[in-house]
Amino acid sequence: MKQQHPPRWATRLLRWYCKPSLLEDLEGDLNEYFQRSIKSNGVRKAKLIYVIDVFKFFRLYTIRKPEFITLLMNFIMIGSYIKTSGRSIARNKLYSTINIVGLAISMSVGLLMISFISDLLSYDDFHEKKDRIYRVNTTRHYLEEPVMNFASTSVKAGKKIQETIPGTETVTMLRRDFNYDATVGENILPISGLWADQSLFKVFSFPLLQGDATTALKEPYSIVLTEKSAKKLFGQMEALGKSLKIDTTNYLVTGIAKDVPKLSHMRFDALISFSSIELMSKSDPDFLSWESIWSNYVYILLPENGSIETLQTNLDKLSALENAAIQNTKNELFLQPLKEIVIGPHYENEIGKNLPALILYVLGGLAFIVIISACFNYTNLSIARSMRRSREVGIRKVVGALRGHVLSQFIVESVLISLLALLFSSLLFLLLRNQFLSLHHFISDLVSLELSAKIILYFVLLALIVGVVAGFLPALFFSRINALKVLKAASSLQLFRHVSFRKALVVIQYTFSLMFITVTILGYNQYKNFLAFDLGFTTENILNIYMQGNKSDLIIHELAQLPEITQLSKSRMITSLGSMYGSQAKYTNSQDSSNIWLNVVDENYMPLHQHKLIAGTNFKLRPKKGEESEVIVTEQVLKRFNIKDKDPNKAIGEVLTIDKKNLTIVGVLKDFHYGSVDKPIEPVAFLYSADEPSGYINAKISSNDWPATLASIDKAWSKIDKIHPLDAKFYNEQIEQNYSWFSIILKVIGFLTFLAICIASMGLFGMVVFTTETKLKEISIRKVMGANEVSLIYLLGKSFLLLLAIAAIIALPLTYLFFDKVVLTQVAYHKPIEWSELLVGSLGVLIIAVLMIGSQTLKVARTNPAEVLKNE
Amino acid sequence: MKGTNLGEFEELVLLTIAALINDAYSVGICDELEKQTGRTVKLGVVHAVLNRLEEKGLVKSKLGEATQARGGKRKRYYSITSAGKSALLKSKEVRDQLWSMIPQLSLKRI
């Protein structure tokens, strides 16, 4: 029978932890037991028992005690490691810089993700009782419609929970949609907030700076302002005890709350007592109905030892009782912990922000991949350079360094480098942070990415982990070096055996880099194209002013007096920004109706925007609302209904039915882009209106001093509307904003490109250094035999150029196909892809790569062969 | 040194060492104890006790020959010291004394 051995790793573990004086005896005993138990239990079980026994023997009396002298040695040596690491970093400036910069760039992404995720996770952390707060949500079943979950619930549910359900410490009710204009003396300012009852302050930690938290929200028509809104409304005046007027009702300011922190799922400028809305809704039968679950939020504070299960059972009972009394609808209440509101499942009618937890994993995963590849590059580069360091390690070992010492020396070095990288990446982080926040207002509204002690601690932790992970393999490699062999002949070192694996890696890295950079360039050109696109009318120097419910004639009257404004027109909406407004239209065939897009404009609109009339005229009549009889259509409309064989001149005078109104075509317009450029051109018609209170005024401006012009427009506006600030935007800027999603994607991809190129370049550099250093001897001999530098560079570089060529051959056609067949088919009006666009980026990346290869090979090719061969 | 008093299991181990004379090594002691007492004896426990006894100076040990079954490791043989002997004697004495105090009659009645 074959002799069986216990699991080797377990024995190794035993040897590692056991005291030397006990080890032999113990190991023998376990072995004897093992052999014995093979006979009675079989090999498999015997092995298991052996492993269990090894762990069982891990006791106080068996474990090796760290000796004072080793501790002291380690302590002293760390100082020495830091010193030698510092020297080695300073000596090889190029390699250190590449390592540090490479790690720093990837780490900055990690830092960004850490602060982003930590911000998301610390939402609502400022509430003292956060672990005991639950929100009551509603699941709604209505007939056969799909079941929906709402974050809101009914007032009745809140009341019932307050009155009948035991096992809650406090229940508080909130209602959204408090948006009014508040009058204080002369000032009228818009104010928005939440209706809330007096227990709000018992559940949540929104501290009051002034006023009494227990009574502030008790009486009807009392209002609690935040510091900021109090300042806005009352200026420097004491706000507490004053009153402000909304519509015709006076509200008494009963408290001033500290501003709501950014990381709060509910935000408000003001809190209005819930009793006010109860009084106001007295006559509304829906207010207290079990079915009106749309606007109210109920939060429960569980007692210290409260049971969530009992509470849920009670809620189920309540739901069942109430559902029995109504028809068609079933509303079931369920509880959601406060901490799962922001990062958690999405429910309808959220009171604030909500993100799926998946996003954390995706972002974390991305950062992880980036950092791991940077670590790998570090590892790669350090081992590639091992030739130079191996002699040092050999000497160390001869002088008495143990494996552990060498291991810790190299770990210390990589940790030192990653700490240096942390410094750089922190700077990068500060730059990136602003970029990241300004990507989209949603992001800047969501998180602040402020640095705090906790975050900095995480950063340092990340740097330490990166240092250890990146340095572990090289350290292990160096610690295994055989001192004797190394000192005899450095080149006898067995380095990587997996060279083909590394080549594949370089190809993959470069393929991605090339794809990213071409996508960026192609995307950027398309984006430019969108902005400069000929929409079929002009948008130059046109300011669109949102009317906000004002009489447009009054404003026009004021604006017309400004000399800088050359033309003025009115329109219901602004076209080419993606928003649509359409209706059904019919021609002679009453069965054939079709959707056409509309804009309602006045007679100045078309001249101002330089819309081209092909036939007919502008609006001639000036009808009142509802009496319109004229319409101006585009060529597409003629085509759609086949009016008079699409002949514009003959189409004049034909009657089109839009929105059940008969309208005579008075003009035919050249087609233009009503929707955004990525959609095809569709039929459009213009209707006439002299006044659109919820529309826009379009002002054509010719000015040399834009700020002054805008200031005078603002002044003119405030003469008419004292409450709302001017909302005016330039047409071109609006178009740019309309494509901002495109620029966001571009920015993100652009950054990824930068990262990919950095990582790929480092990977390649590592390979090149490795190859050239291992081939030093070969090259010297070749030189001695008469090879010239050029042929040597060719010899060394050709394999890398081949790798790059493979990457380019994979990447470019893939990107082309991806863009041509996937992306651009989504965009109706796009520029064709030019080969030059494809090549420019790749060329850039390849030049960097070739420079790297060239510089290294040149260095080797220029070395004095005598120097190298002498050392052998 | 913490008391020369012997625990019950310590006493058993010590007695076994004395009884086995020349074959008193951990596994052997373990086997013998199992045989004599009829209860399962864990190697880990025996090891811990042997270690403690040696610390107390009641036993001494030396390394013996290596065997195939032990993966080429040597056995550690234990033998009793004079301190161990006196500890055993003392505990026997205490027992005997107590036994002698029990009148035959009172035991029979139970």
CSV table of N, CA and C in Angstrom, one decimal, chain A residues 696-755:
chain,number,residue,atom,x,y,z
A,696,TYR,N,-42.7,81.8,-24.3
A,696,TYR,CA,-41.4,82.5,-24.3
A,696,TYR,C,-41.5,83.7,-25.1
A,697,ILE,N,-40.6,84.7,-24.8
A,697,ILE,CA,-40.3,85.8,-25.7
A,697,ILE,C,-39.0,85.5,-26.3
A,698,ASN,N,-38.9,85.6,-27.6
A,698,ASN,CA,-37.6,85.5,-28.3
A,698,ASN,C,-37.1,86.9,-28.6
A,699,ALA,N,-35.9,87.2,-28.1
A,699,ALA,CA,-35.4,88.5,-28.4
A,699,ALA,C,-34.1,88.4,-29.2
A,700,LYS,N,-34.0,89.1,-30.3
A,700,LYS,CA,-32.8,89.1,-31.1
A,700,LYS,C,-32.0,90.3,-30.6
A,701,ILE,N,-30.8,90.0,-30.3
A,701,ILE,CA,-30.0,91.0,-29.7
A,701,ILE,C,-28.7,91.3,-30.5
A,702,SER,N,-28.4,92.6,-30.7
A,702,SER,CA,-27.1,92.8,-31.2
A,702,SER,C,-26.4,93.8,-30.3
A,703,SER,N,-25.4,93.3,-29.6
A,703,SER,CA,-24.8,94.1,-28.6
A,703,SER,C,-23.3,93.8,-28.5
A,704,ASN,N,-22.6,94.8,-28.0
A,704,ASN,CA,-21.1,94.6,-27.8
A,704,ASN,C,-20.8,94.4,-26.3
A,705,ASP,N,-21.8,94.7,-25.5
A,705,ASP,CA,-21.6,94.5,-24.1
A,705,ASP,C,-22.7,93.7,-23.5
A,706,TRP,N,-22.4,92.3,-23.6
A,706,TRP,CA,-23.5,91.4,-23.2
A,706,TRP,C,-23.9,91.5,-21.7
A,707,PRO,N,-23.0,91.6,-20.8
A,707,PRO,CA,-23.4,91.7,-19.4
A,707,PRO,C,-24.4,92.9,-19.2
A,708,ALA,N,-24.0,94.1,-19.8
A,708,ALA,CA,-24.8,95.3,-19.6
A,708,ALA,C,-26.2,95.1,-20.2
A,709,THR,N,-26.2,94.5,-21.4
A,709,THR,CA,-27.5,94.2,-22.0
A,709,THR,C,-28.4,93.3,-21.1
A,710,LEU,N,-27.8,92.2,-20.6
A,710,LEU,CA,-28.5,91.3,-19.8
A,710,LEU,C,-29.0,92.0,-18.6
A,711,ALA,N,-28.2,92.9,-18.0
A,711,ALA,CA,-28.6,93.7,-16.8
A,711,ALA,C,-29.8,94.5,-17.1
A,712,SER,N,-29.8,95.2,-18.3
A,712,SER,CA,-30.9,96.0,-18.6
A,712,SER,C,-32.2,95.2,-18.9
A,713,ILE,N,-32.0,94.0,-19.5
A,713,ILE,CA,-33.2,93.2,-19.7
A,713,ILE,C,-33.7,92.7,-18.3
A,714,ASP,N,-32.8,92.4,-17.4
A,714,ASP,CA,-33.3,92.0,-16.1
A,714,ASP,C,-34.1,93.1,-15.4
A,715,LYS,N,-33.6,94.3,-15.6
A,715,LYS,CA,-34.2,95.5,-15.0
A,715,LYS,C,-35.6,95.7,-15.6
A,716,ALA,N,-35.7,95.5,-16.9
A,716,ALA,CA,-37.0,95.7,-17.6
A,716,ALA,C,-38.0,94.6,-17.1
A,717,TRP,N,-37.5,93.4,-16.9
A,717,TRP,CA,-38.3,92.3,-16.4
A,717,TRP,C,-38.8,92.6,-15.0
A,718,SER,N,-37.9,93.1,-14.1
A,718,SER,CA,-38.3,93.3,-12.8
A,718,SER,C,-39.4,94.4,-12.6
A,719,LYS,N,-39.5,95.2,-13.6
A,719,LYS,CA,-40.5,96.2,-13.6
A,719,LYS,C,-41.9,95.6,-13.6
A,720,ILE,N,-42.0,94.5,-14.4
A,720,ILE,CA,-43.3,93.8,-14.6
A,720,ILE,C,-43.5,92.7,-13.6
A,721,ASP,N,-42.5,91.9,-13.4
A,721,ASP,CA,-42.6,90.8,-12.4
A,721,ASP,C,-41.6,91.0,-11.3
A,722,LYS,N,-42.2,91.3,-10.1
A,722,LYS,CA,-41.3,91.6,-9.0
A,722,LYS,C,-40.9,90.4,-8.2
A,723,ILE,N,-41.7,89.3,-8.4
A,723,ILE,CA,-41.5,88.1,-7.6
A,723,ILE,C,-40.5,87.2,-8.2
A,724,HIS,N,-40.7,86.8,-9.4
A,724,HIS,CA,-39.9,85.8,-10.0
A,724,HIS,C,-38.7,86.4,-10.7
A,725,PRO,N,-37.5,85.8,-10.4
A,725,PRO,CA,-36.3,86.3,-11.1
A,725,PRO,C,-36.4,86.0,-12.6
A,726,LEU,N,-35.7,86.8,-13.4
A,726,LEU,CA,-35.7,86.6,-14.9
A,726,LEU,C,-35.1,85.2,-15.2
A,727,ASP,N,-35.8,84.5,-16.1
A,727,ASP,CA,-35.3,83.2,-16.6
A,727,ASP,C,-35.1,83.3,-18.1
A,728,ALA,N,-33.9,83.7,-18.4
A,728,ALA,CA,-33.6,83.9,-19.9
A,728,ALA,C,-32.3,83.2,-20.2
A,729,LYS,N,-32.4,82.5,-21.4
A,729,LYS,CA,-31.2,81.7,-21.8
A,729,LYS,C,-31.0,82.0,-23.3
A,730,PHE,N,-29.7,82.0,-23.7
A,730,PHE,CA,-29.4,82.1,-25.1
A,730,PHE,C,-29.7,80.8,-25.8
A,731,TYR,N,-30.3,80.9,-27.0
A,731,TYR,CA,-30.7,79.7,-27.8
A,731,TYR,C,-29.5,78.8,-28.0
A,732,ASN,N,-28.4,79.3,-28.4
A,732,ASN,CA,-27.2,78.4,-28.6
A,732,ASN,C,-26.8,77.7,-27.4
A,733,GLU,N,-26.9,78.4,-26.2
A,733,GLU,CA,-26.5,77.7,-25.0
A,733,GLU,C,-27.5,76.6,-24.6
A,734,GLN,N,-28.8,76.9,-25.0
A,734,GLN,CA,-29.8,75.9,-24.7
A,734,GLN,C,-29.6,74.6,-25.5
A,735,ILE,N,-29.2,74.9,-26.8
A,735,ILE,CA,-28.9,73.7,-27.7
A,735,ILE,C,-27.7,72.9,-27.1
A,736,GLU,N,-26.7,73.7,-26.6
A,736,GLU,CA,-25.5,73.0,-26.1
A,736,GLU,C,-25.9,72.2,-24.8
A,737,GLN,N,-26.8,72.8,-24.0
A,737,GLN,CA,-27.3,72.1,-22.9
A,737,GLN,C,-28.1,70.8,-23.2
A,738,ASN,N,-28.8,70.9,-24.4
A,738,ASN,CA,-29.6,69.8,-24.8
A,738,ASN,C,-28.8,68.6,-25.1
A,739,TYR,N,-27.5,68.9,-25.5
A,739,TYR,CA,-26.6,67.8,-25.9
A,739,TYR,C,-25.7,67.5,-24.7
A,740,SER,N,-26.0,68.0,-23.5
A,740,SER,CA,-25.0,67.9,-22.4
A,740,SER,C,-24.8,66.5,-22.1
A,741,TRP,N,-25.8,65.6,-22.2
A,741,TRP,CA,-25.6,64.2,-21.9
A,741,TRP,C,-24.5,63.6,-22.8
A,742,PHE,N,-24.4,64.2,-24.0
A,742,PHE,CA,-23.4,63.7,-24.9
A,742,PHE,C,-22.0,64.1,-24.4
A,743,SER,N,-21.9,65.4,-23.9
A,743,SER,CA,-20.6,65.8,-23.4
A,743,SER,C,-20.3,65.2,-22.1
A,744,ILE,N,-21.3,64.8,-21.3
A,744,ILE,CA,-21.0,64.1,-20.1
A,744,ILE,C,-20.3,62.7,-20.4
A,745,ILE,N,-21.0,62.0,-21.4
A,745,ILE,CA,-20.5,60.7,-21.8
A,745,ILE,C,-19.1,60.9,-22.3
A,746,LEU,N,-18.9,61.9,-23.1
A,746,LEU,CA,-17.6,62.2,-23.7
A,746,LEU,C,-16.5,62.4,-22.7
A,747,LYS,N,-16.9,63.2,-21.6
A,747,LYS,CA,-15.9,63.5,-20.6
A,747,LYS,C,-15.5,62.2,-19.9
A,748,VAL,N,-16.5,61.4,-19.5
A,748,VAL,CA,-16.2,60.2,-18.8
A,748,VAL,C,-15.4,59.2,-19.7
A,749,ILE,N,-15.7,59.1,-20.9
A,749,ILE,CA,-14.9,58.2,-21.8
A,749,ILE,C,-13.5,58.8,-22.0
A,750,GLY,N,-13.5,60.1,-22.1
A,750,GLY,CA,-12.2,60.7,-22.2
A,750,GLY,C,-11.3,60.4,-21.1
A,751,PHE,N,-11.8,60.5,-19.9
A,751,PHE,CA,-11.0,60.2,-18.7
A,751,PHE,C,-10.6,58.7,-18.7
A,752,LEU,N,-11.5,57.8,-19.0
A,752,LEU,CA,-11.2,56.4,-19.1
A,752,LEU,C,-10.1,56.2,-20.1
A,753,THR,N,-10.1,56.9,-21.2
A,753,THR,CA,-9.1,56.8,-22.3
A,753,THR,C,-7.7,57.1,-21.7
A,754,PHE,N,-7.7,58.2,-20.9
A,754,PHE,CA,-6.5,58.7,-20.3
A,754,PHE,C,-5.9,57.6,-19.4
A,755,LEU,N,-6.8,57.0,-18.6
A,755,LEU,CA,-6.5,56.0,-17.7
A,755,LEU,C,-5.9,54.8,-18.4
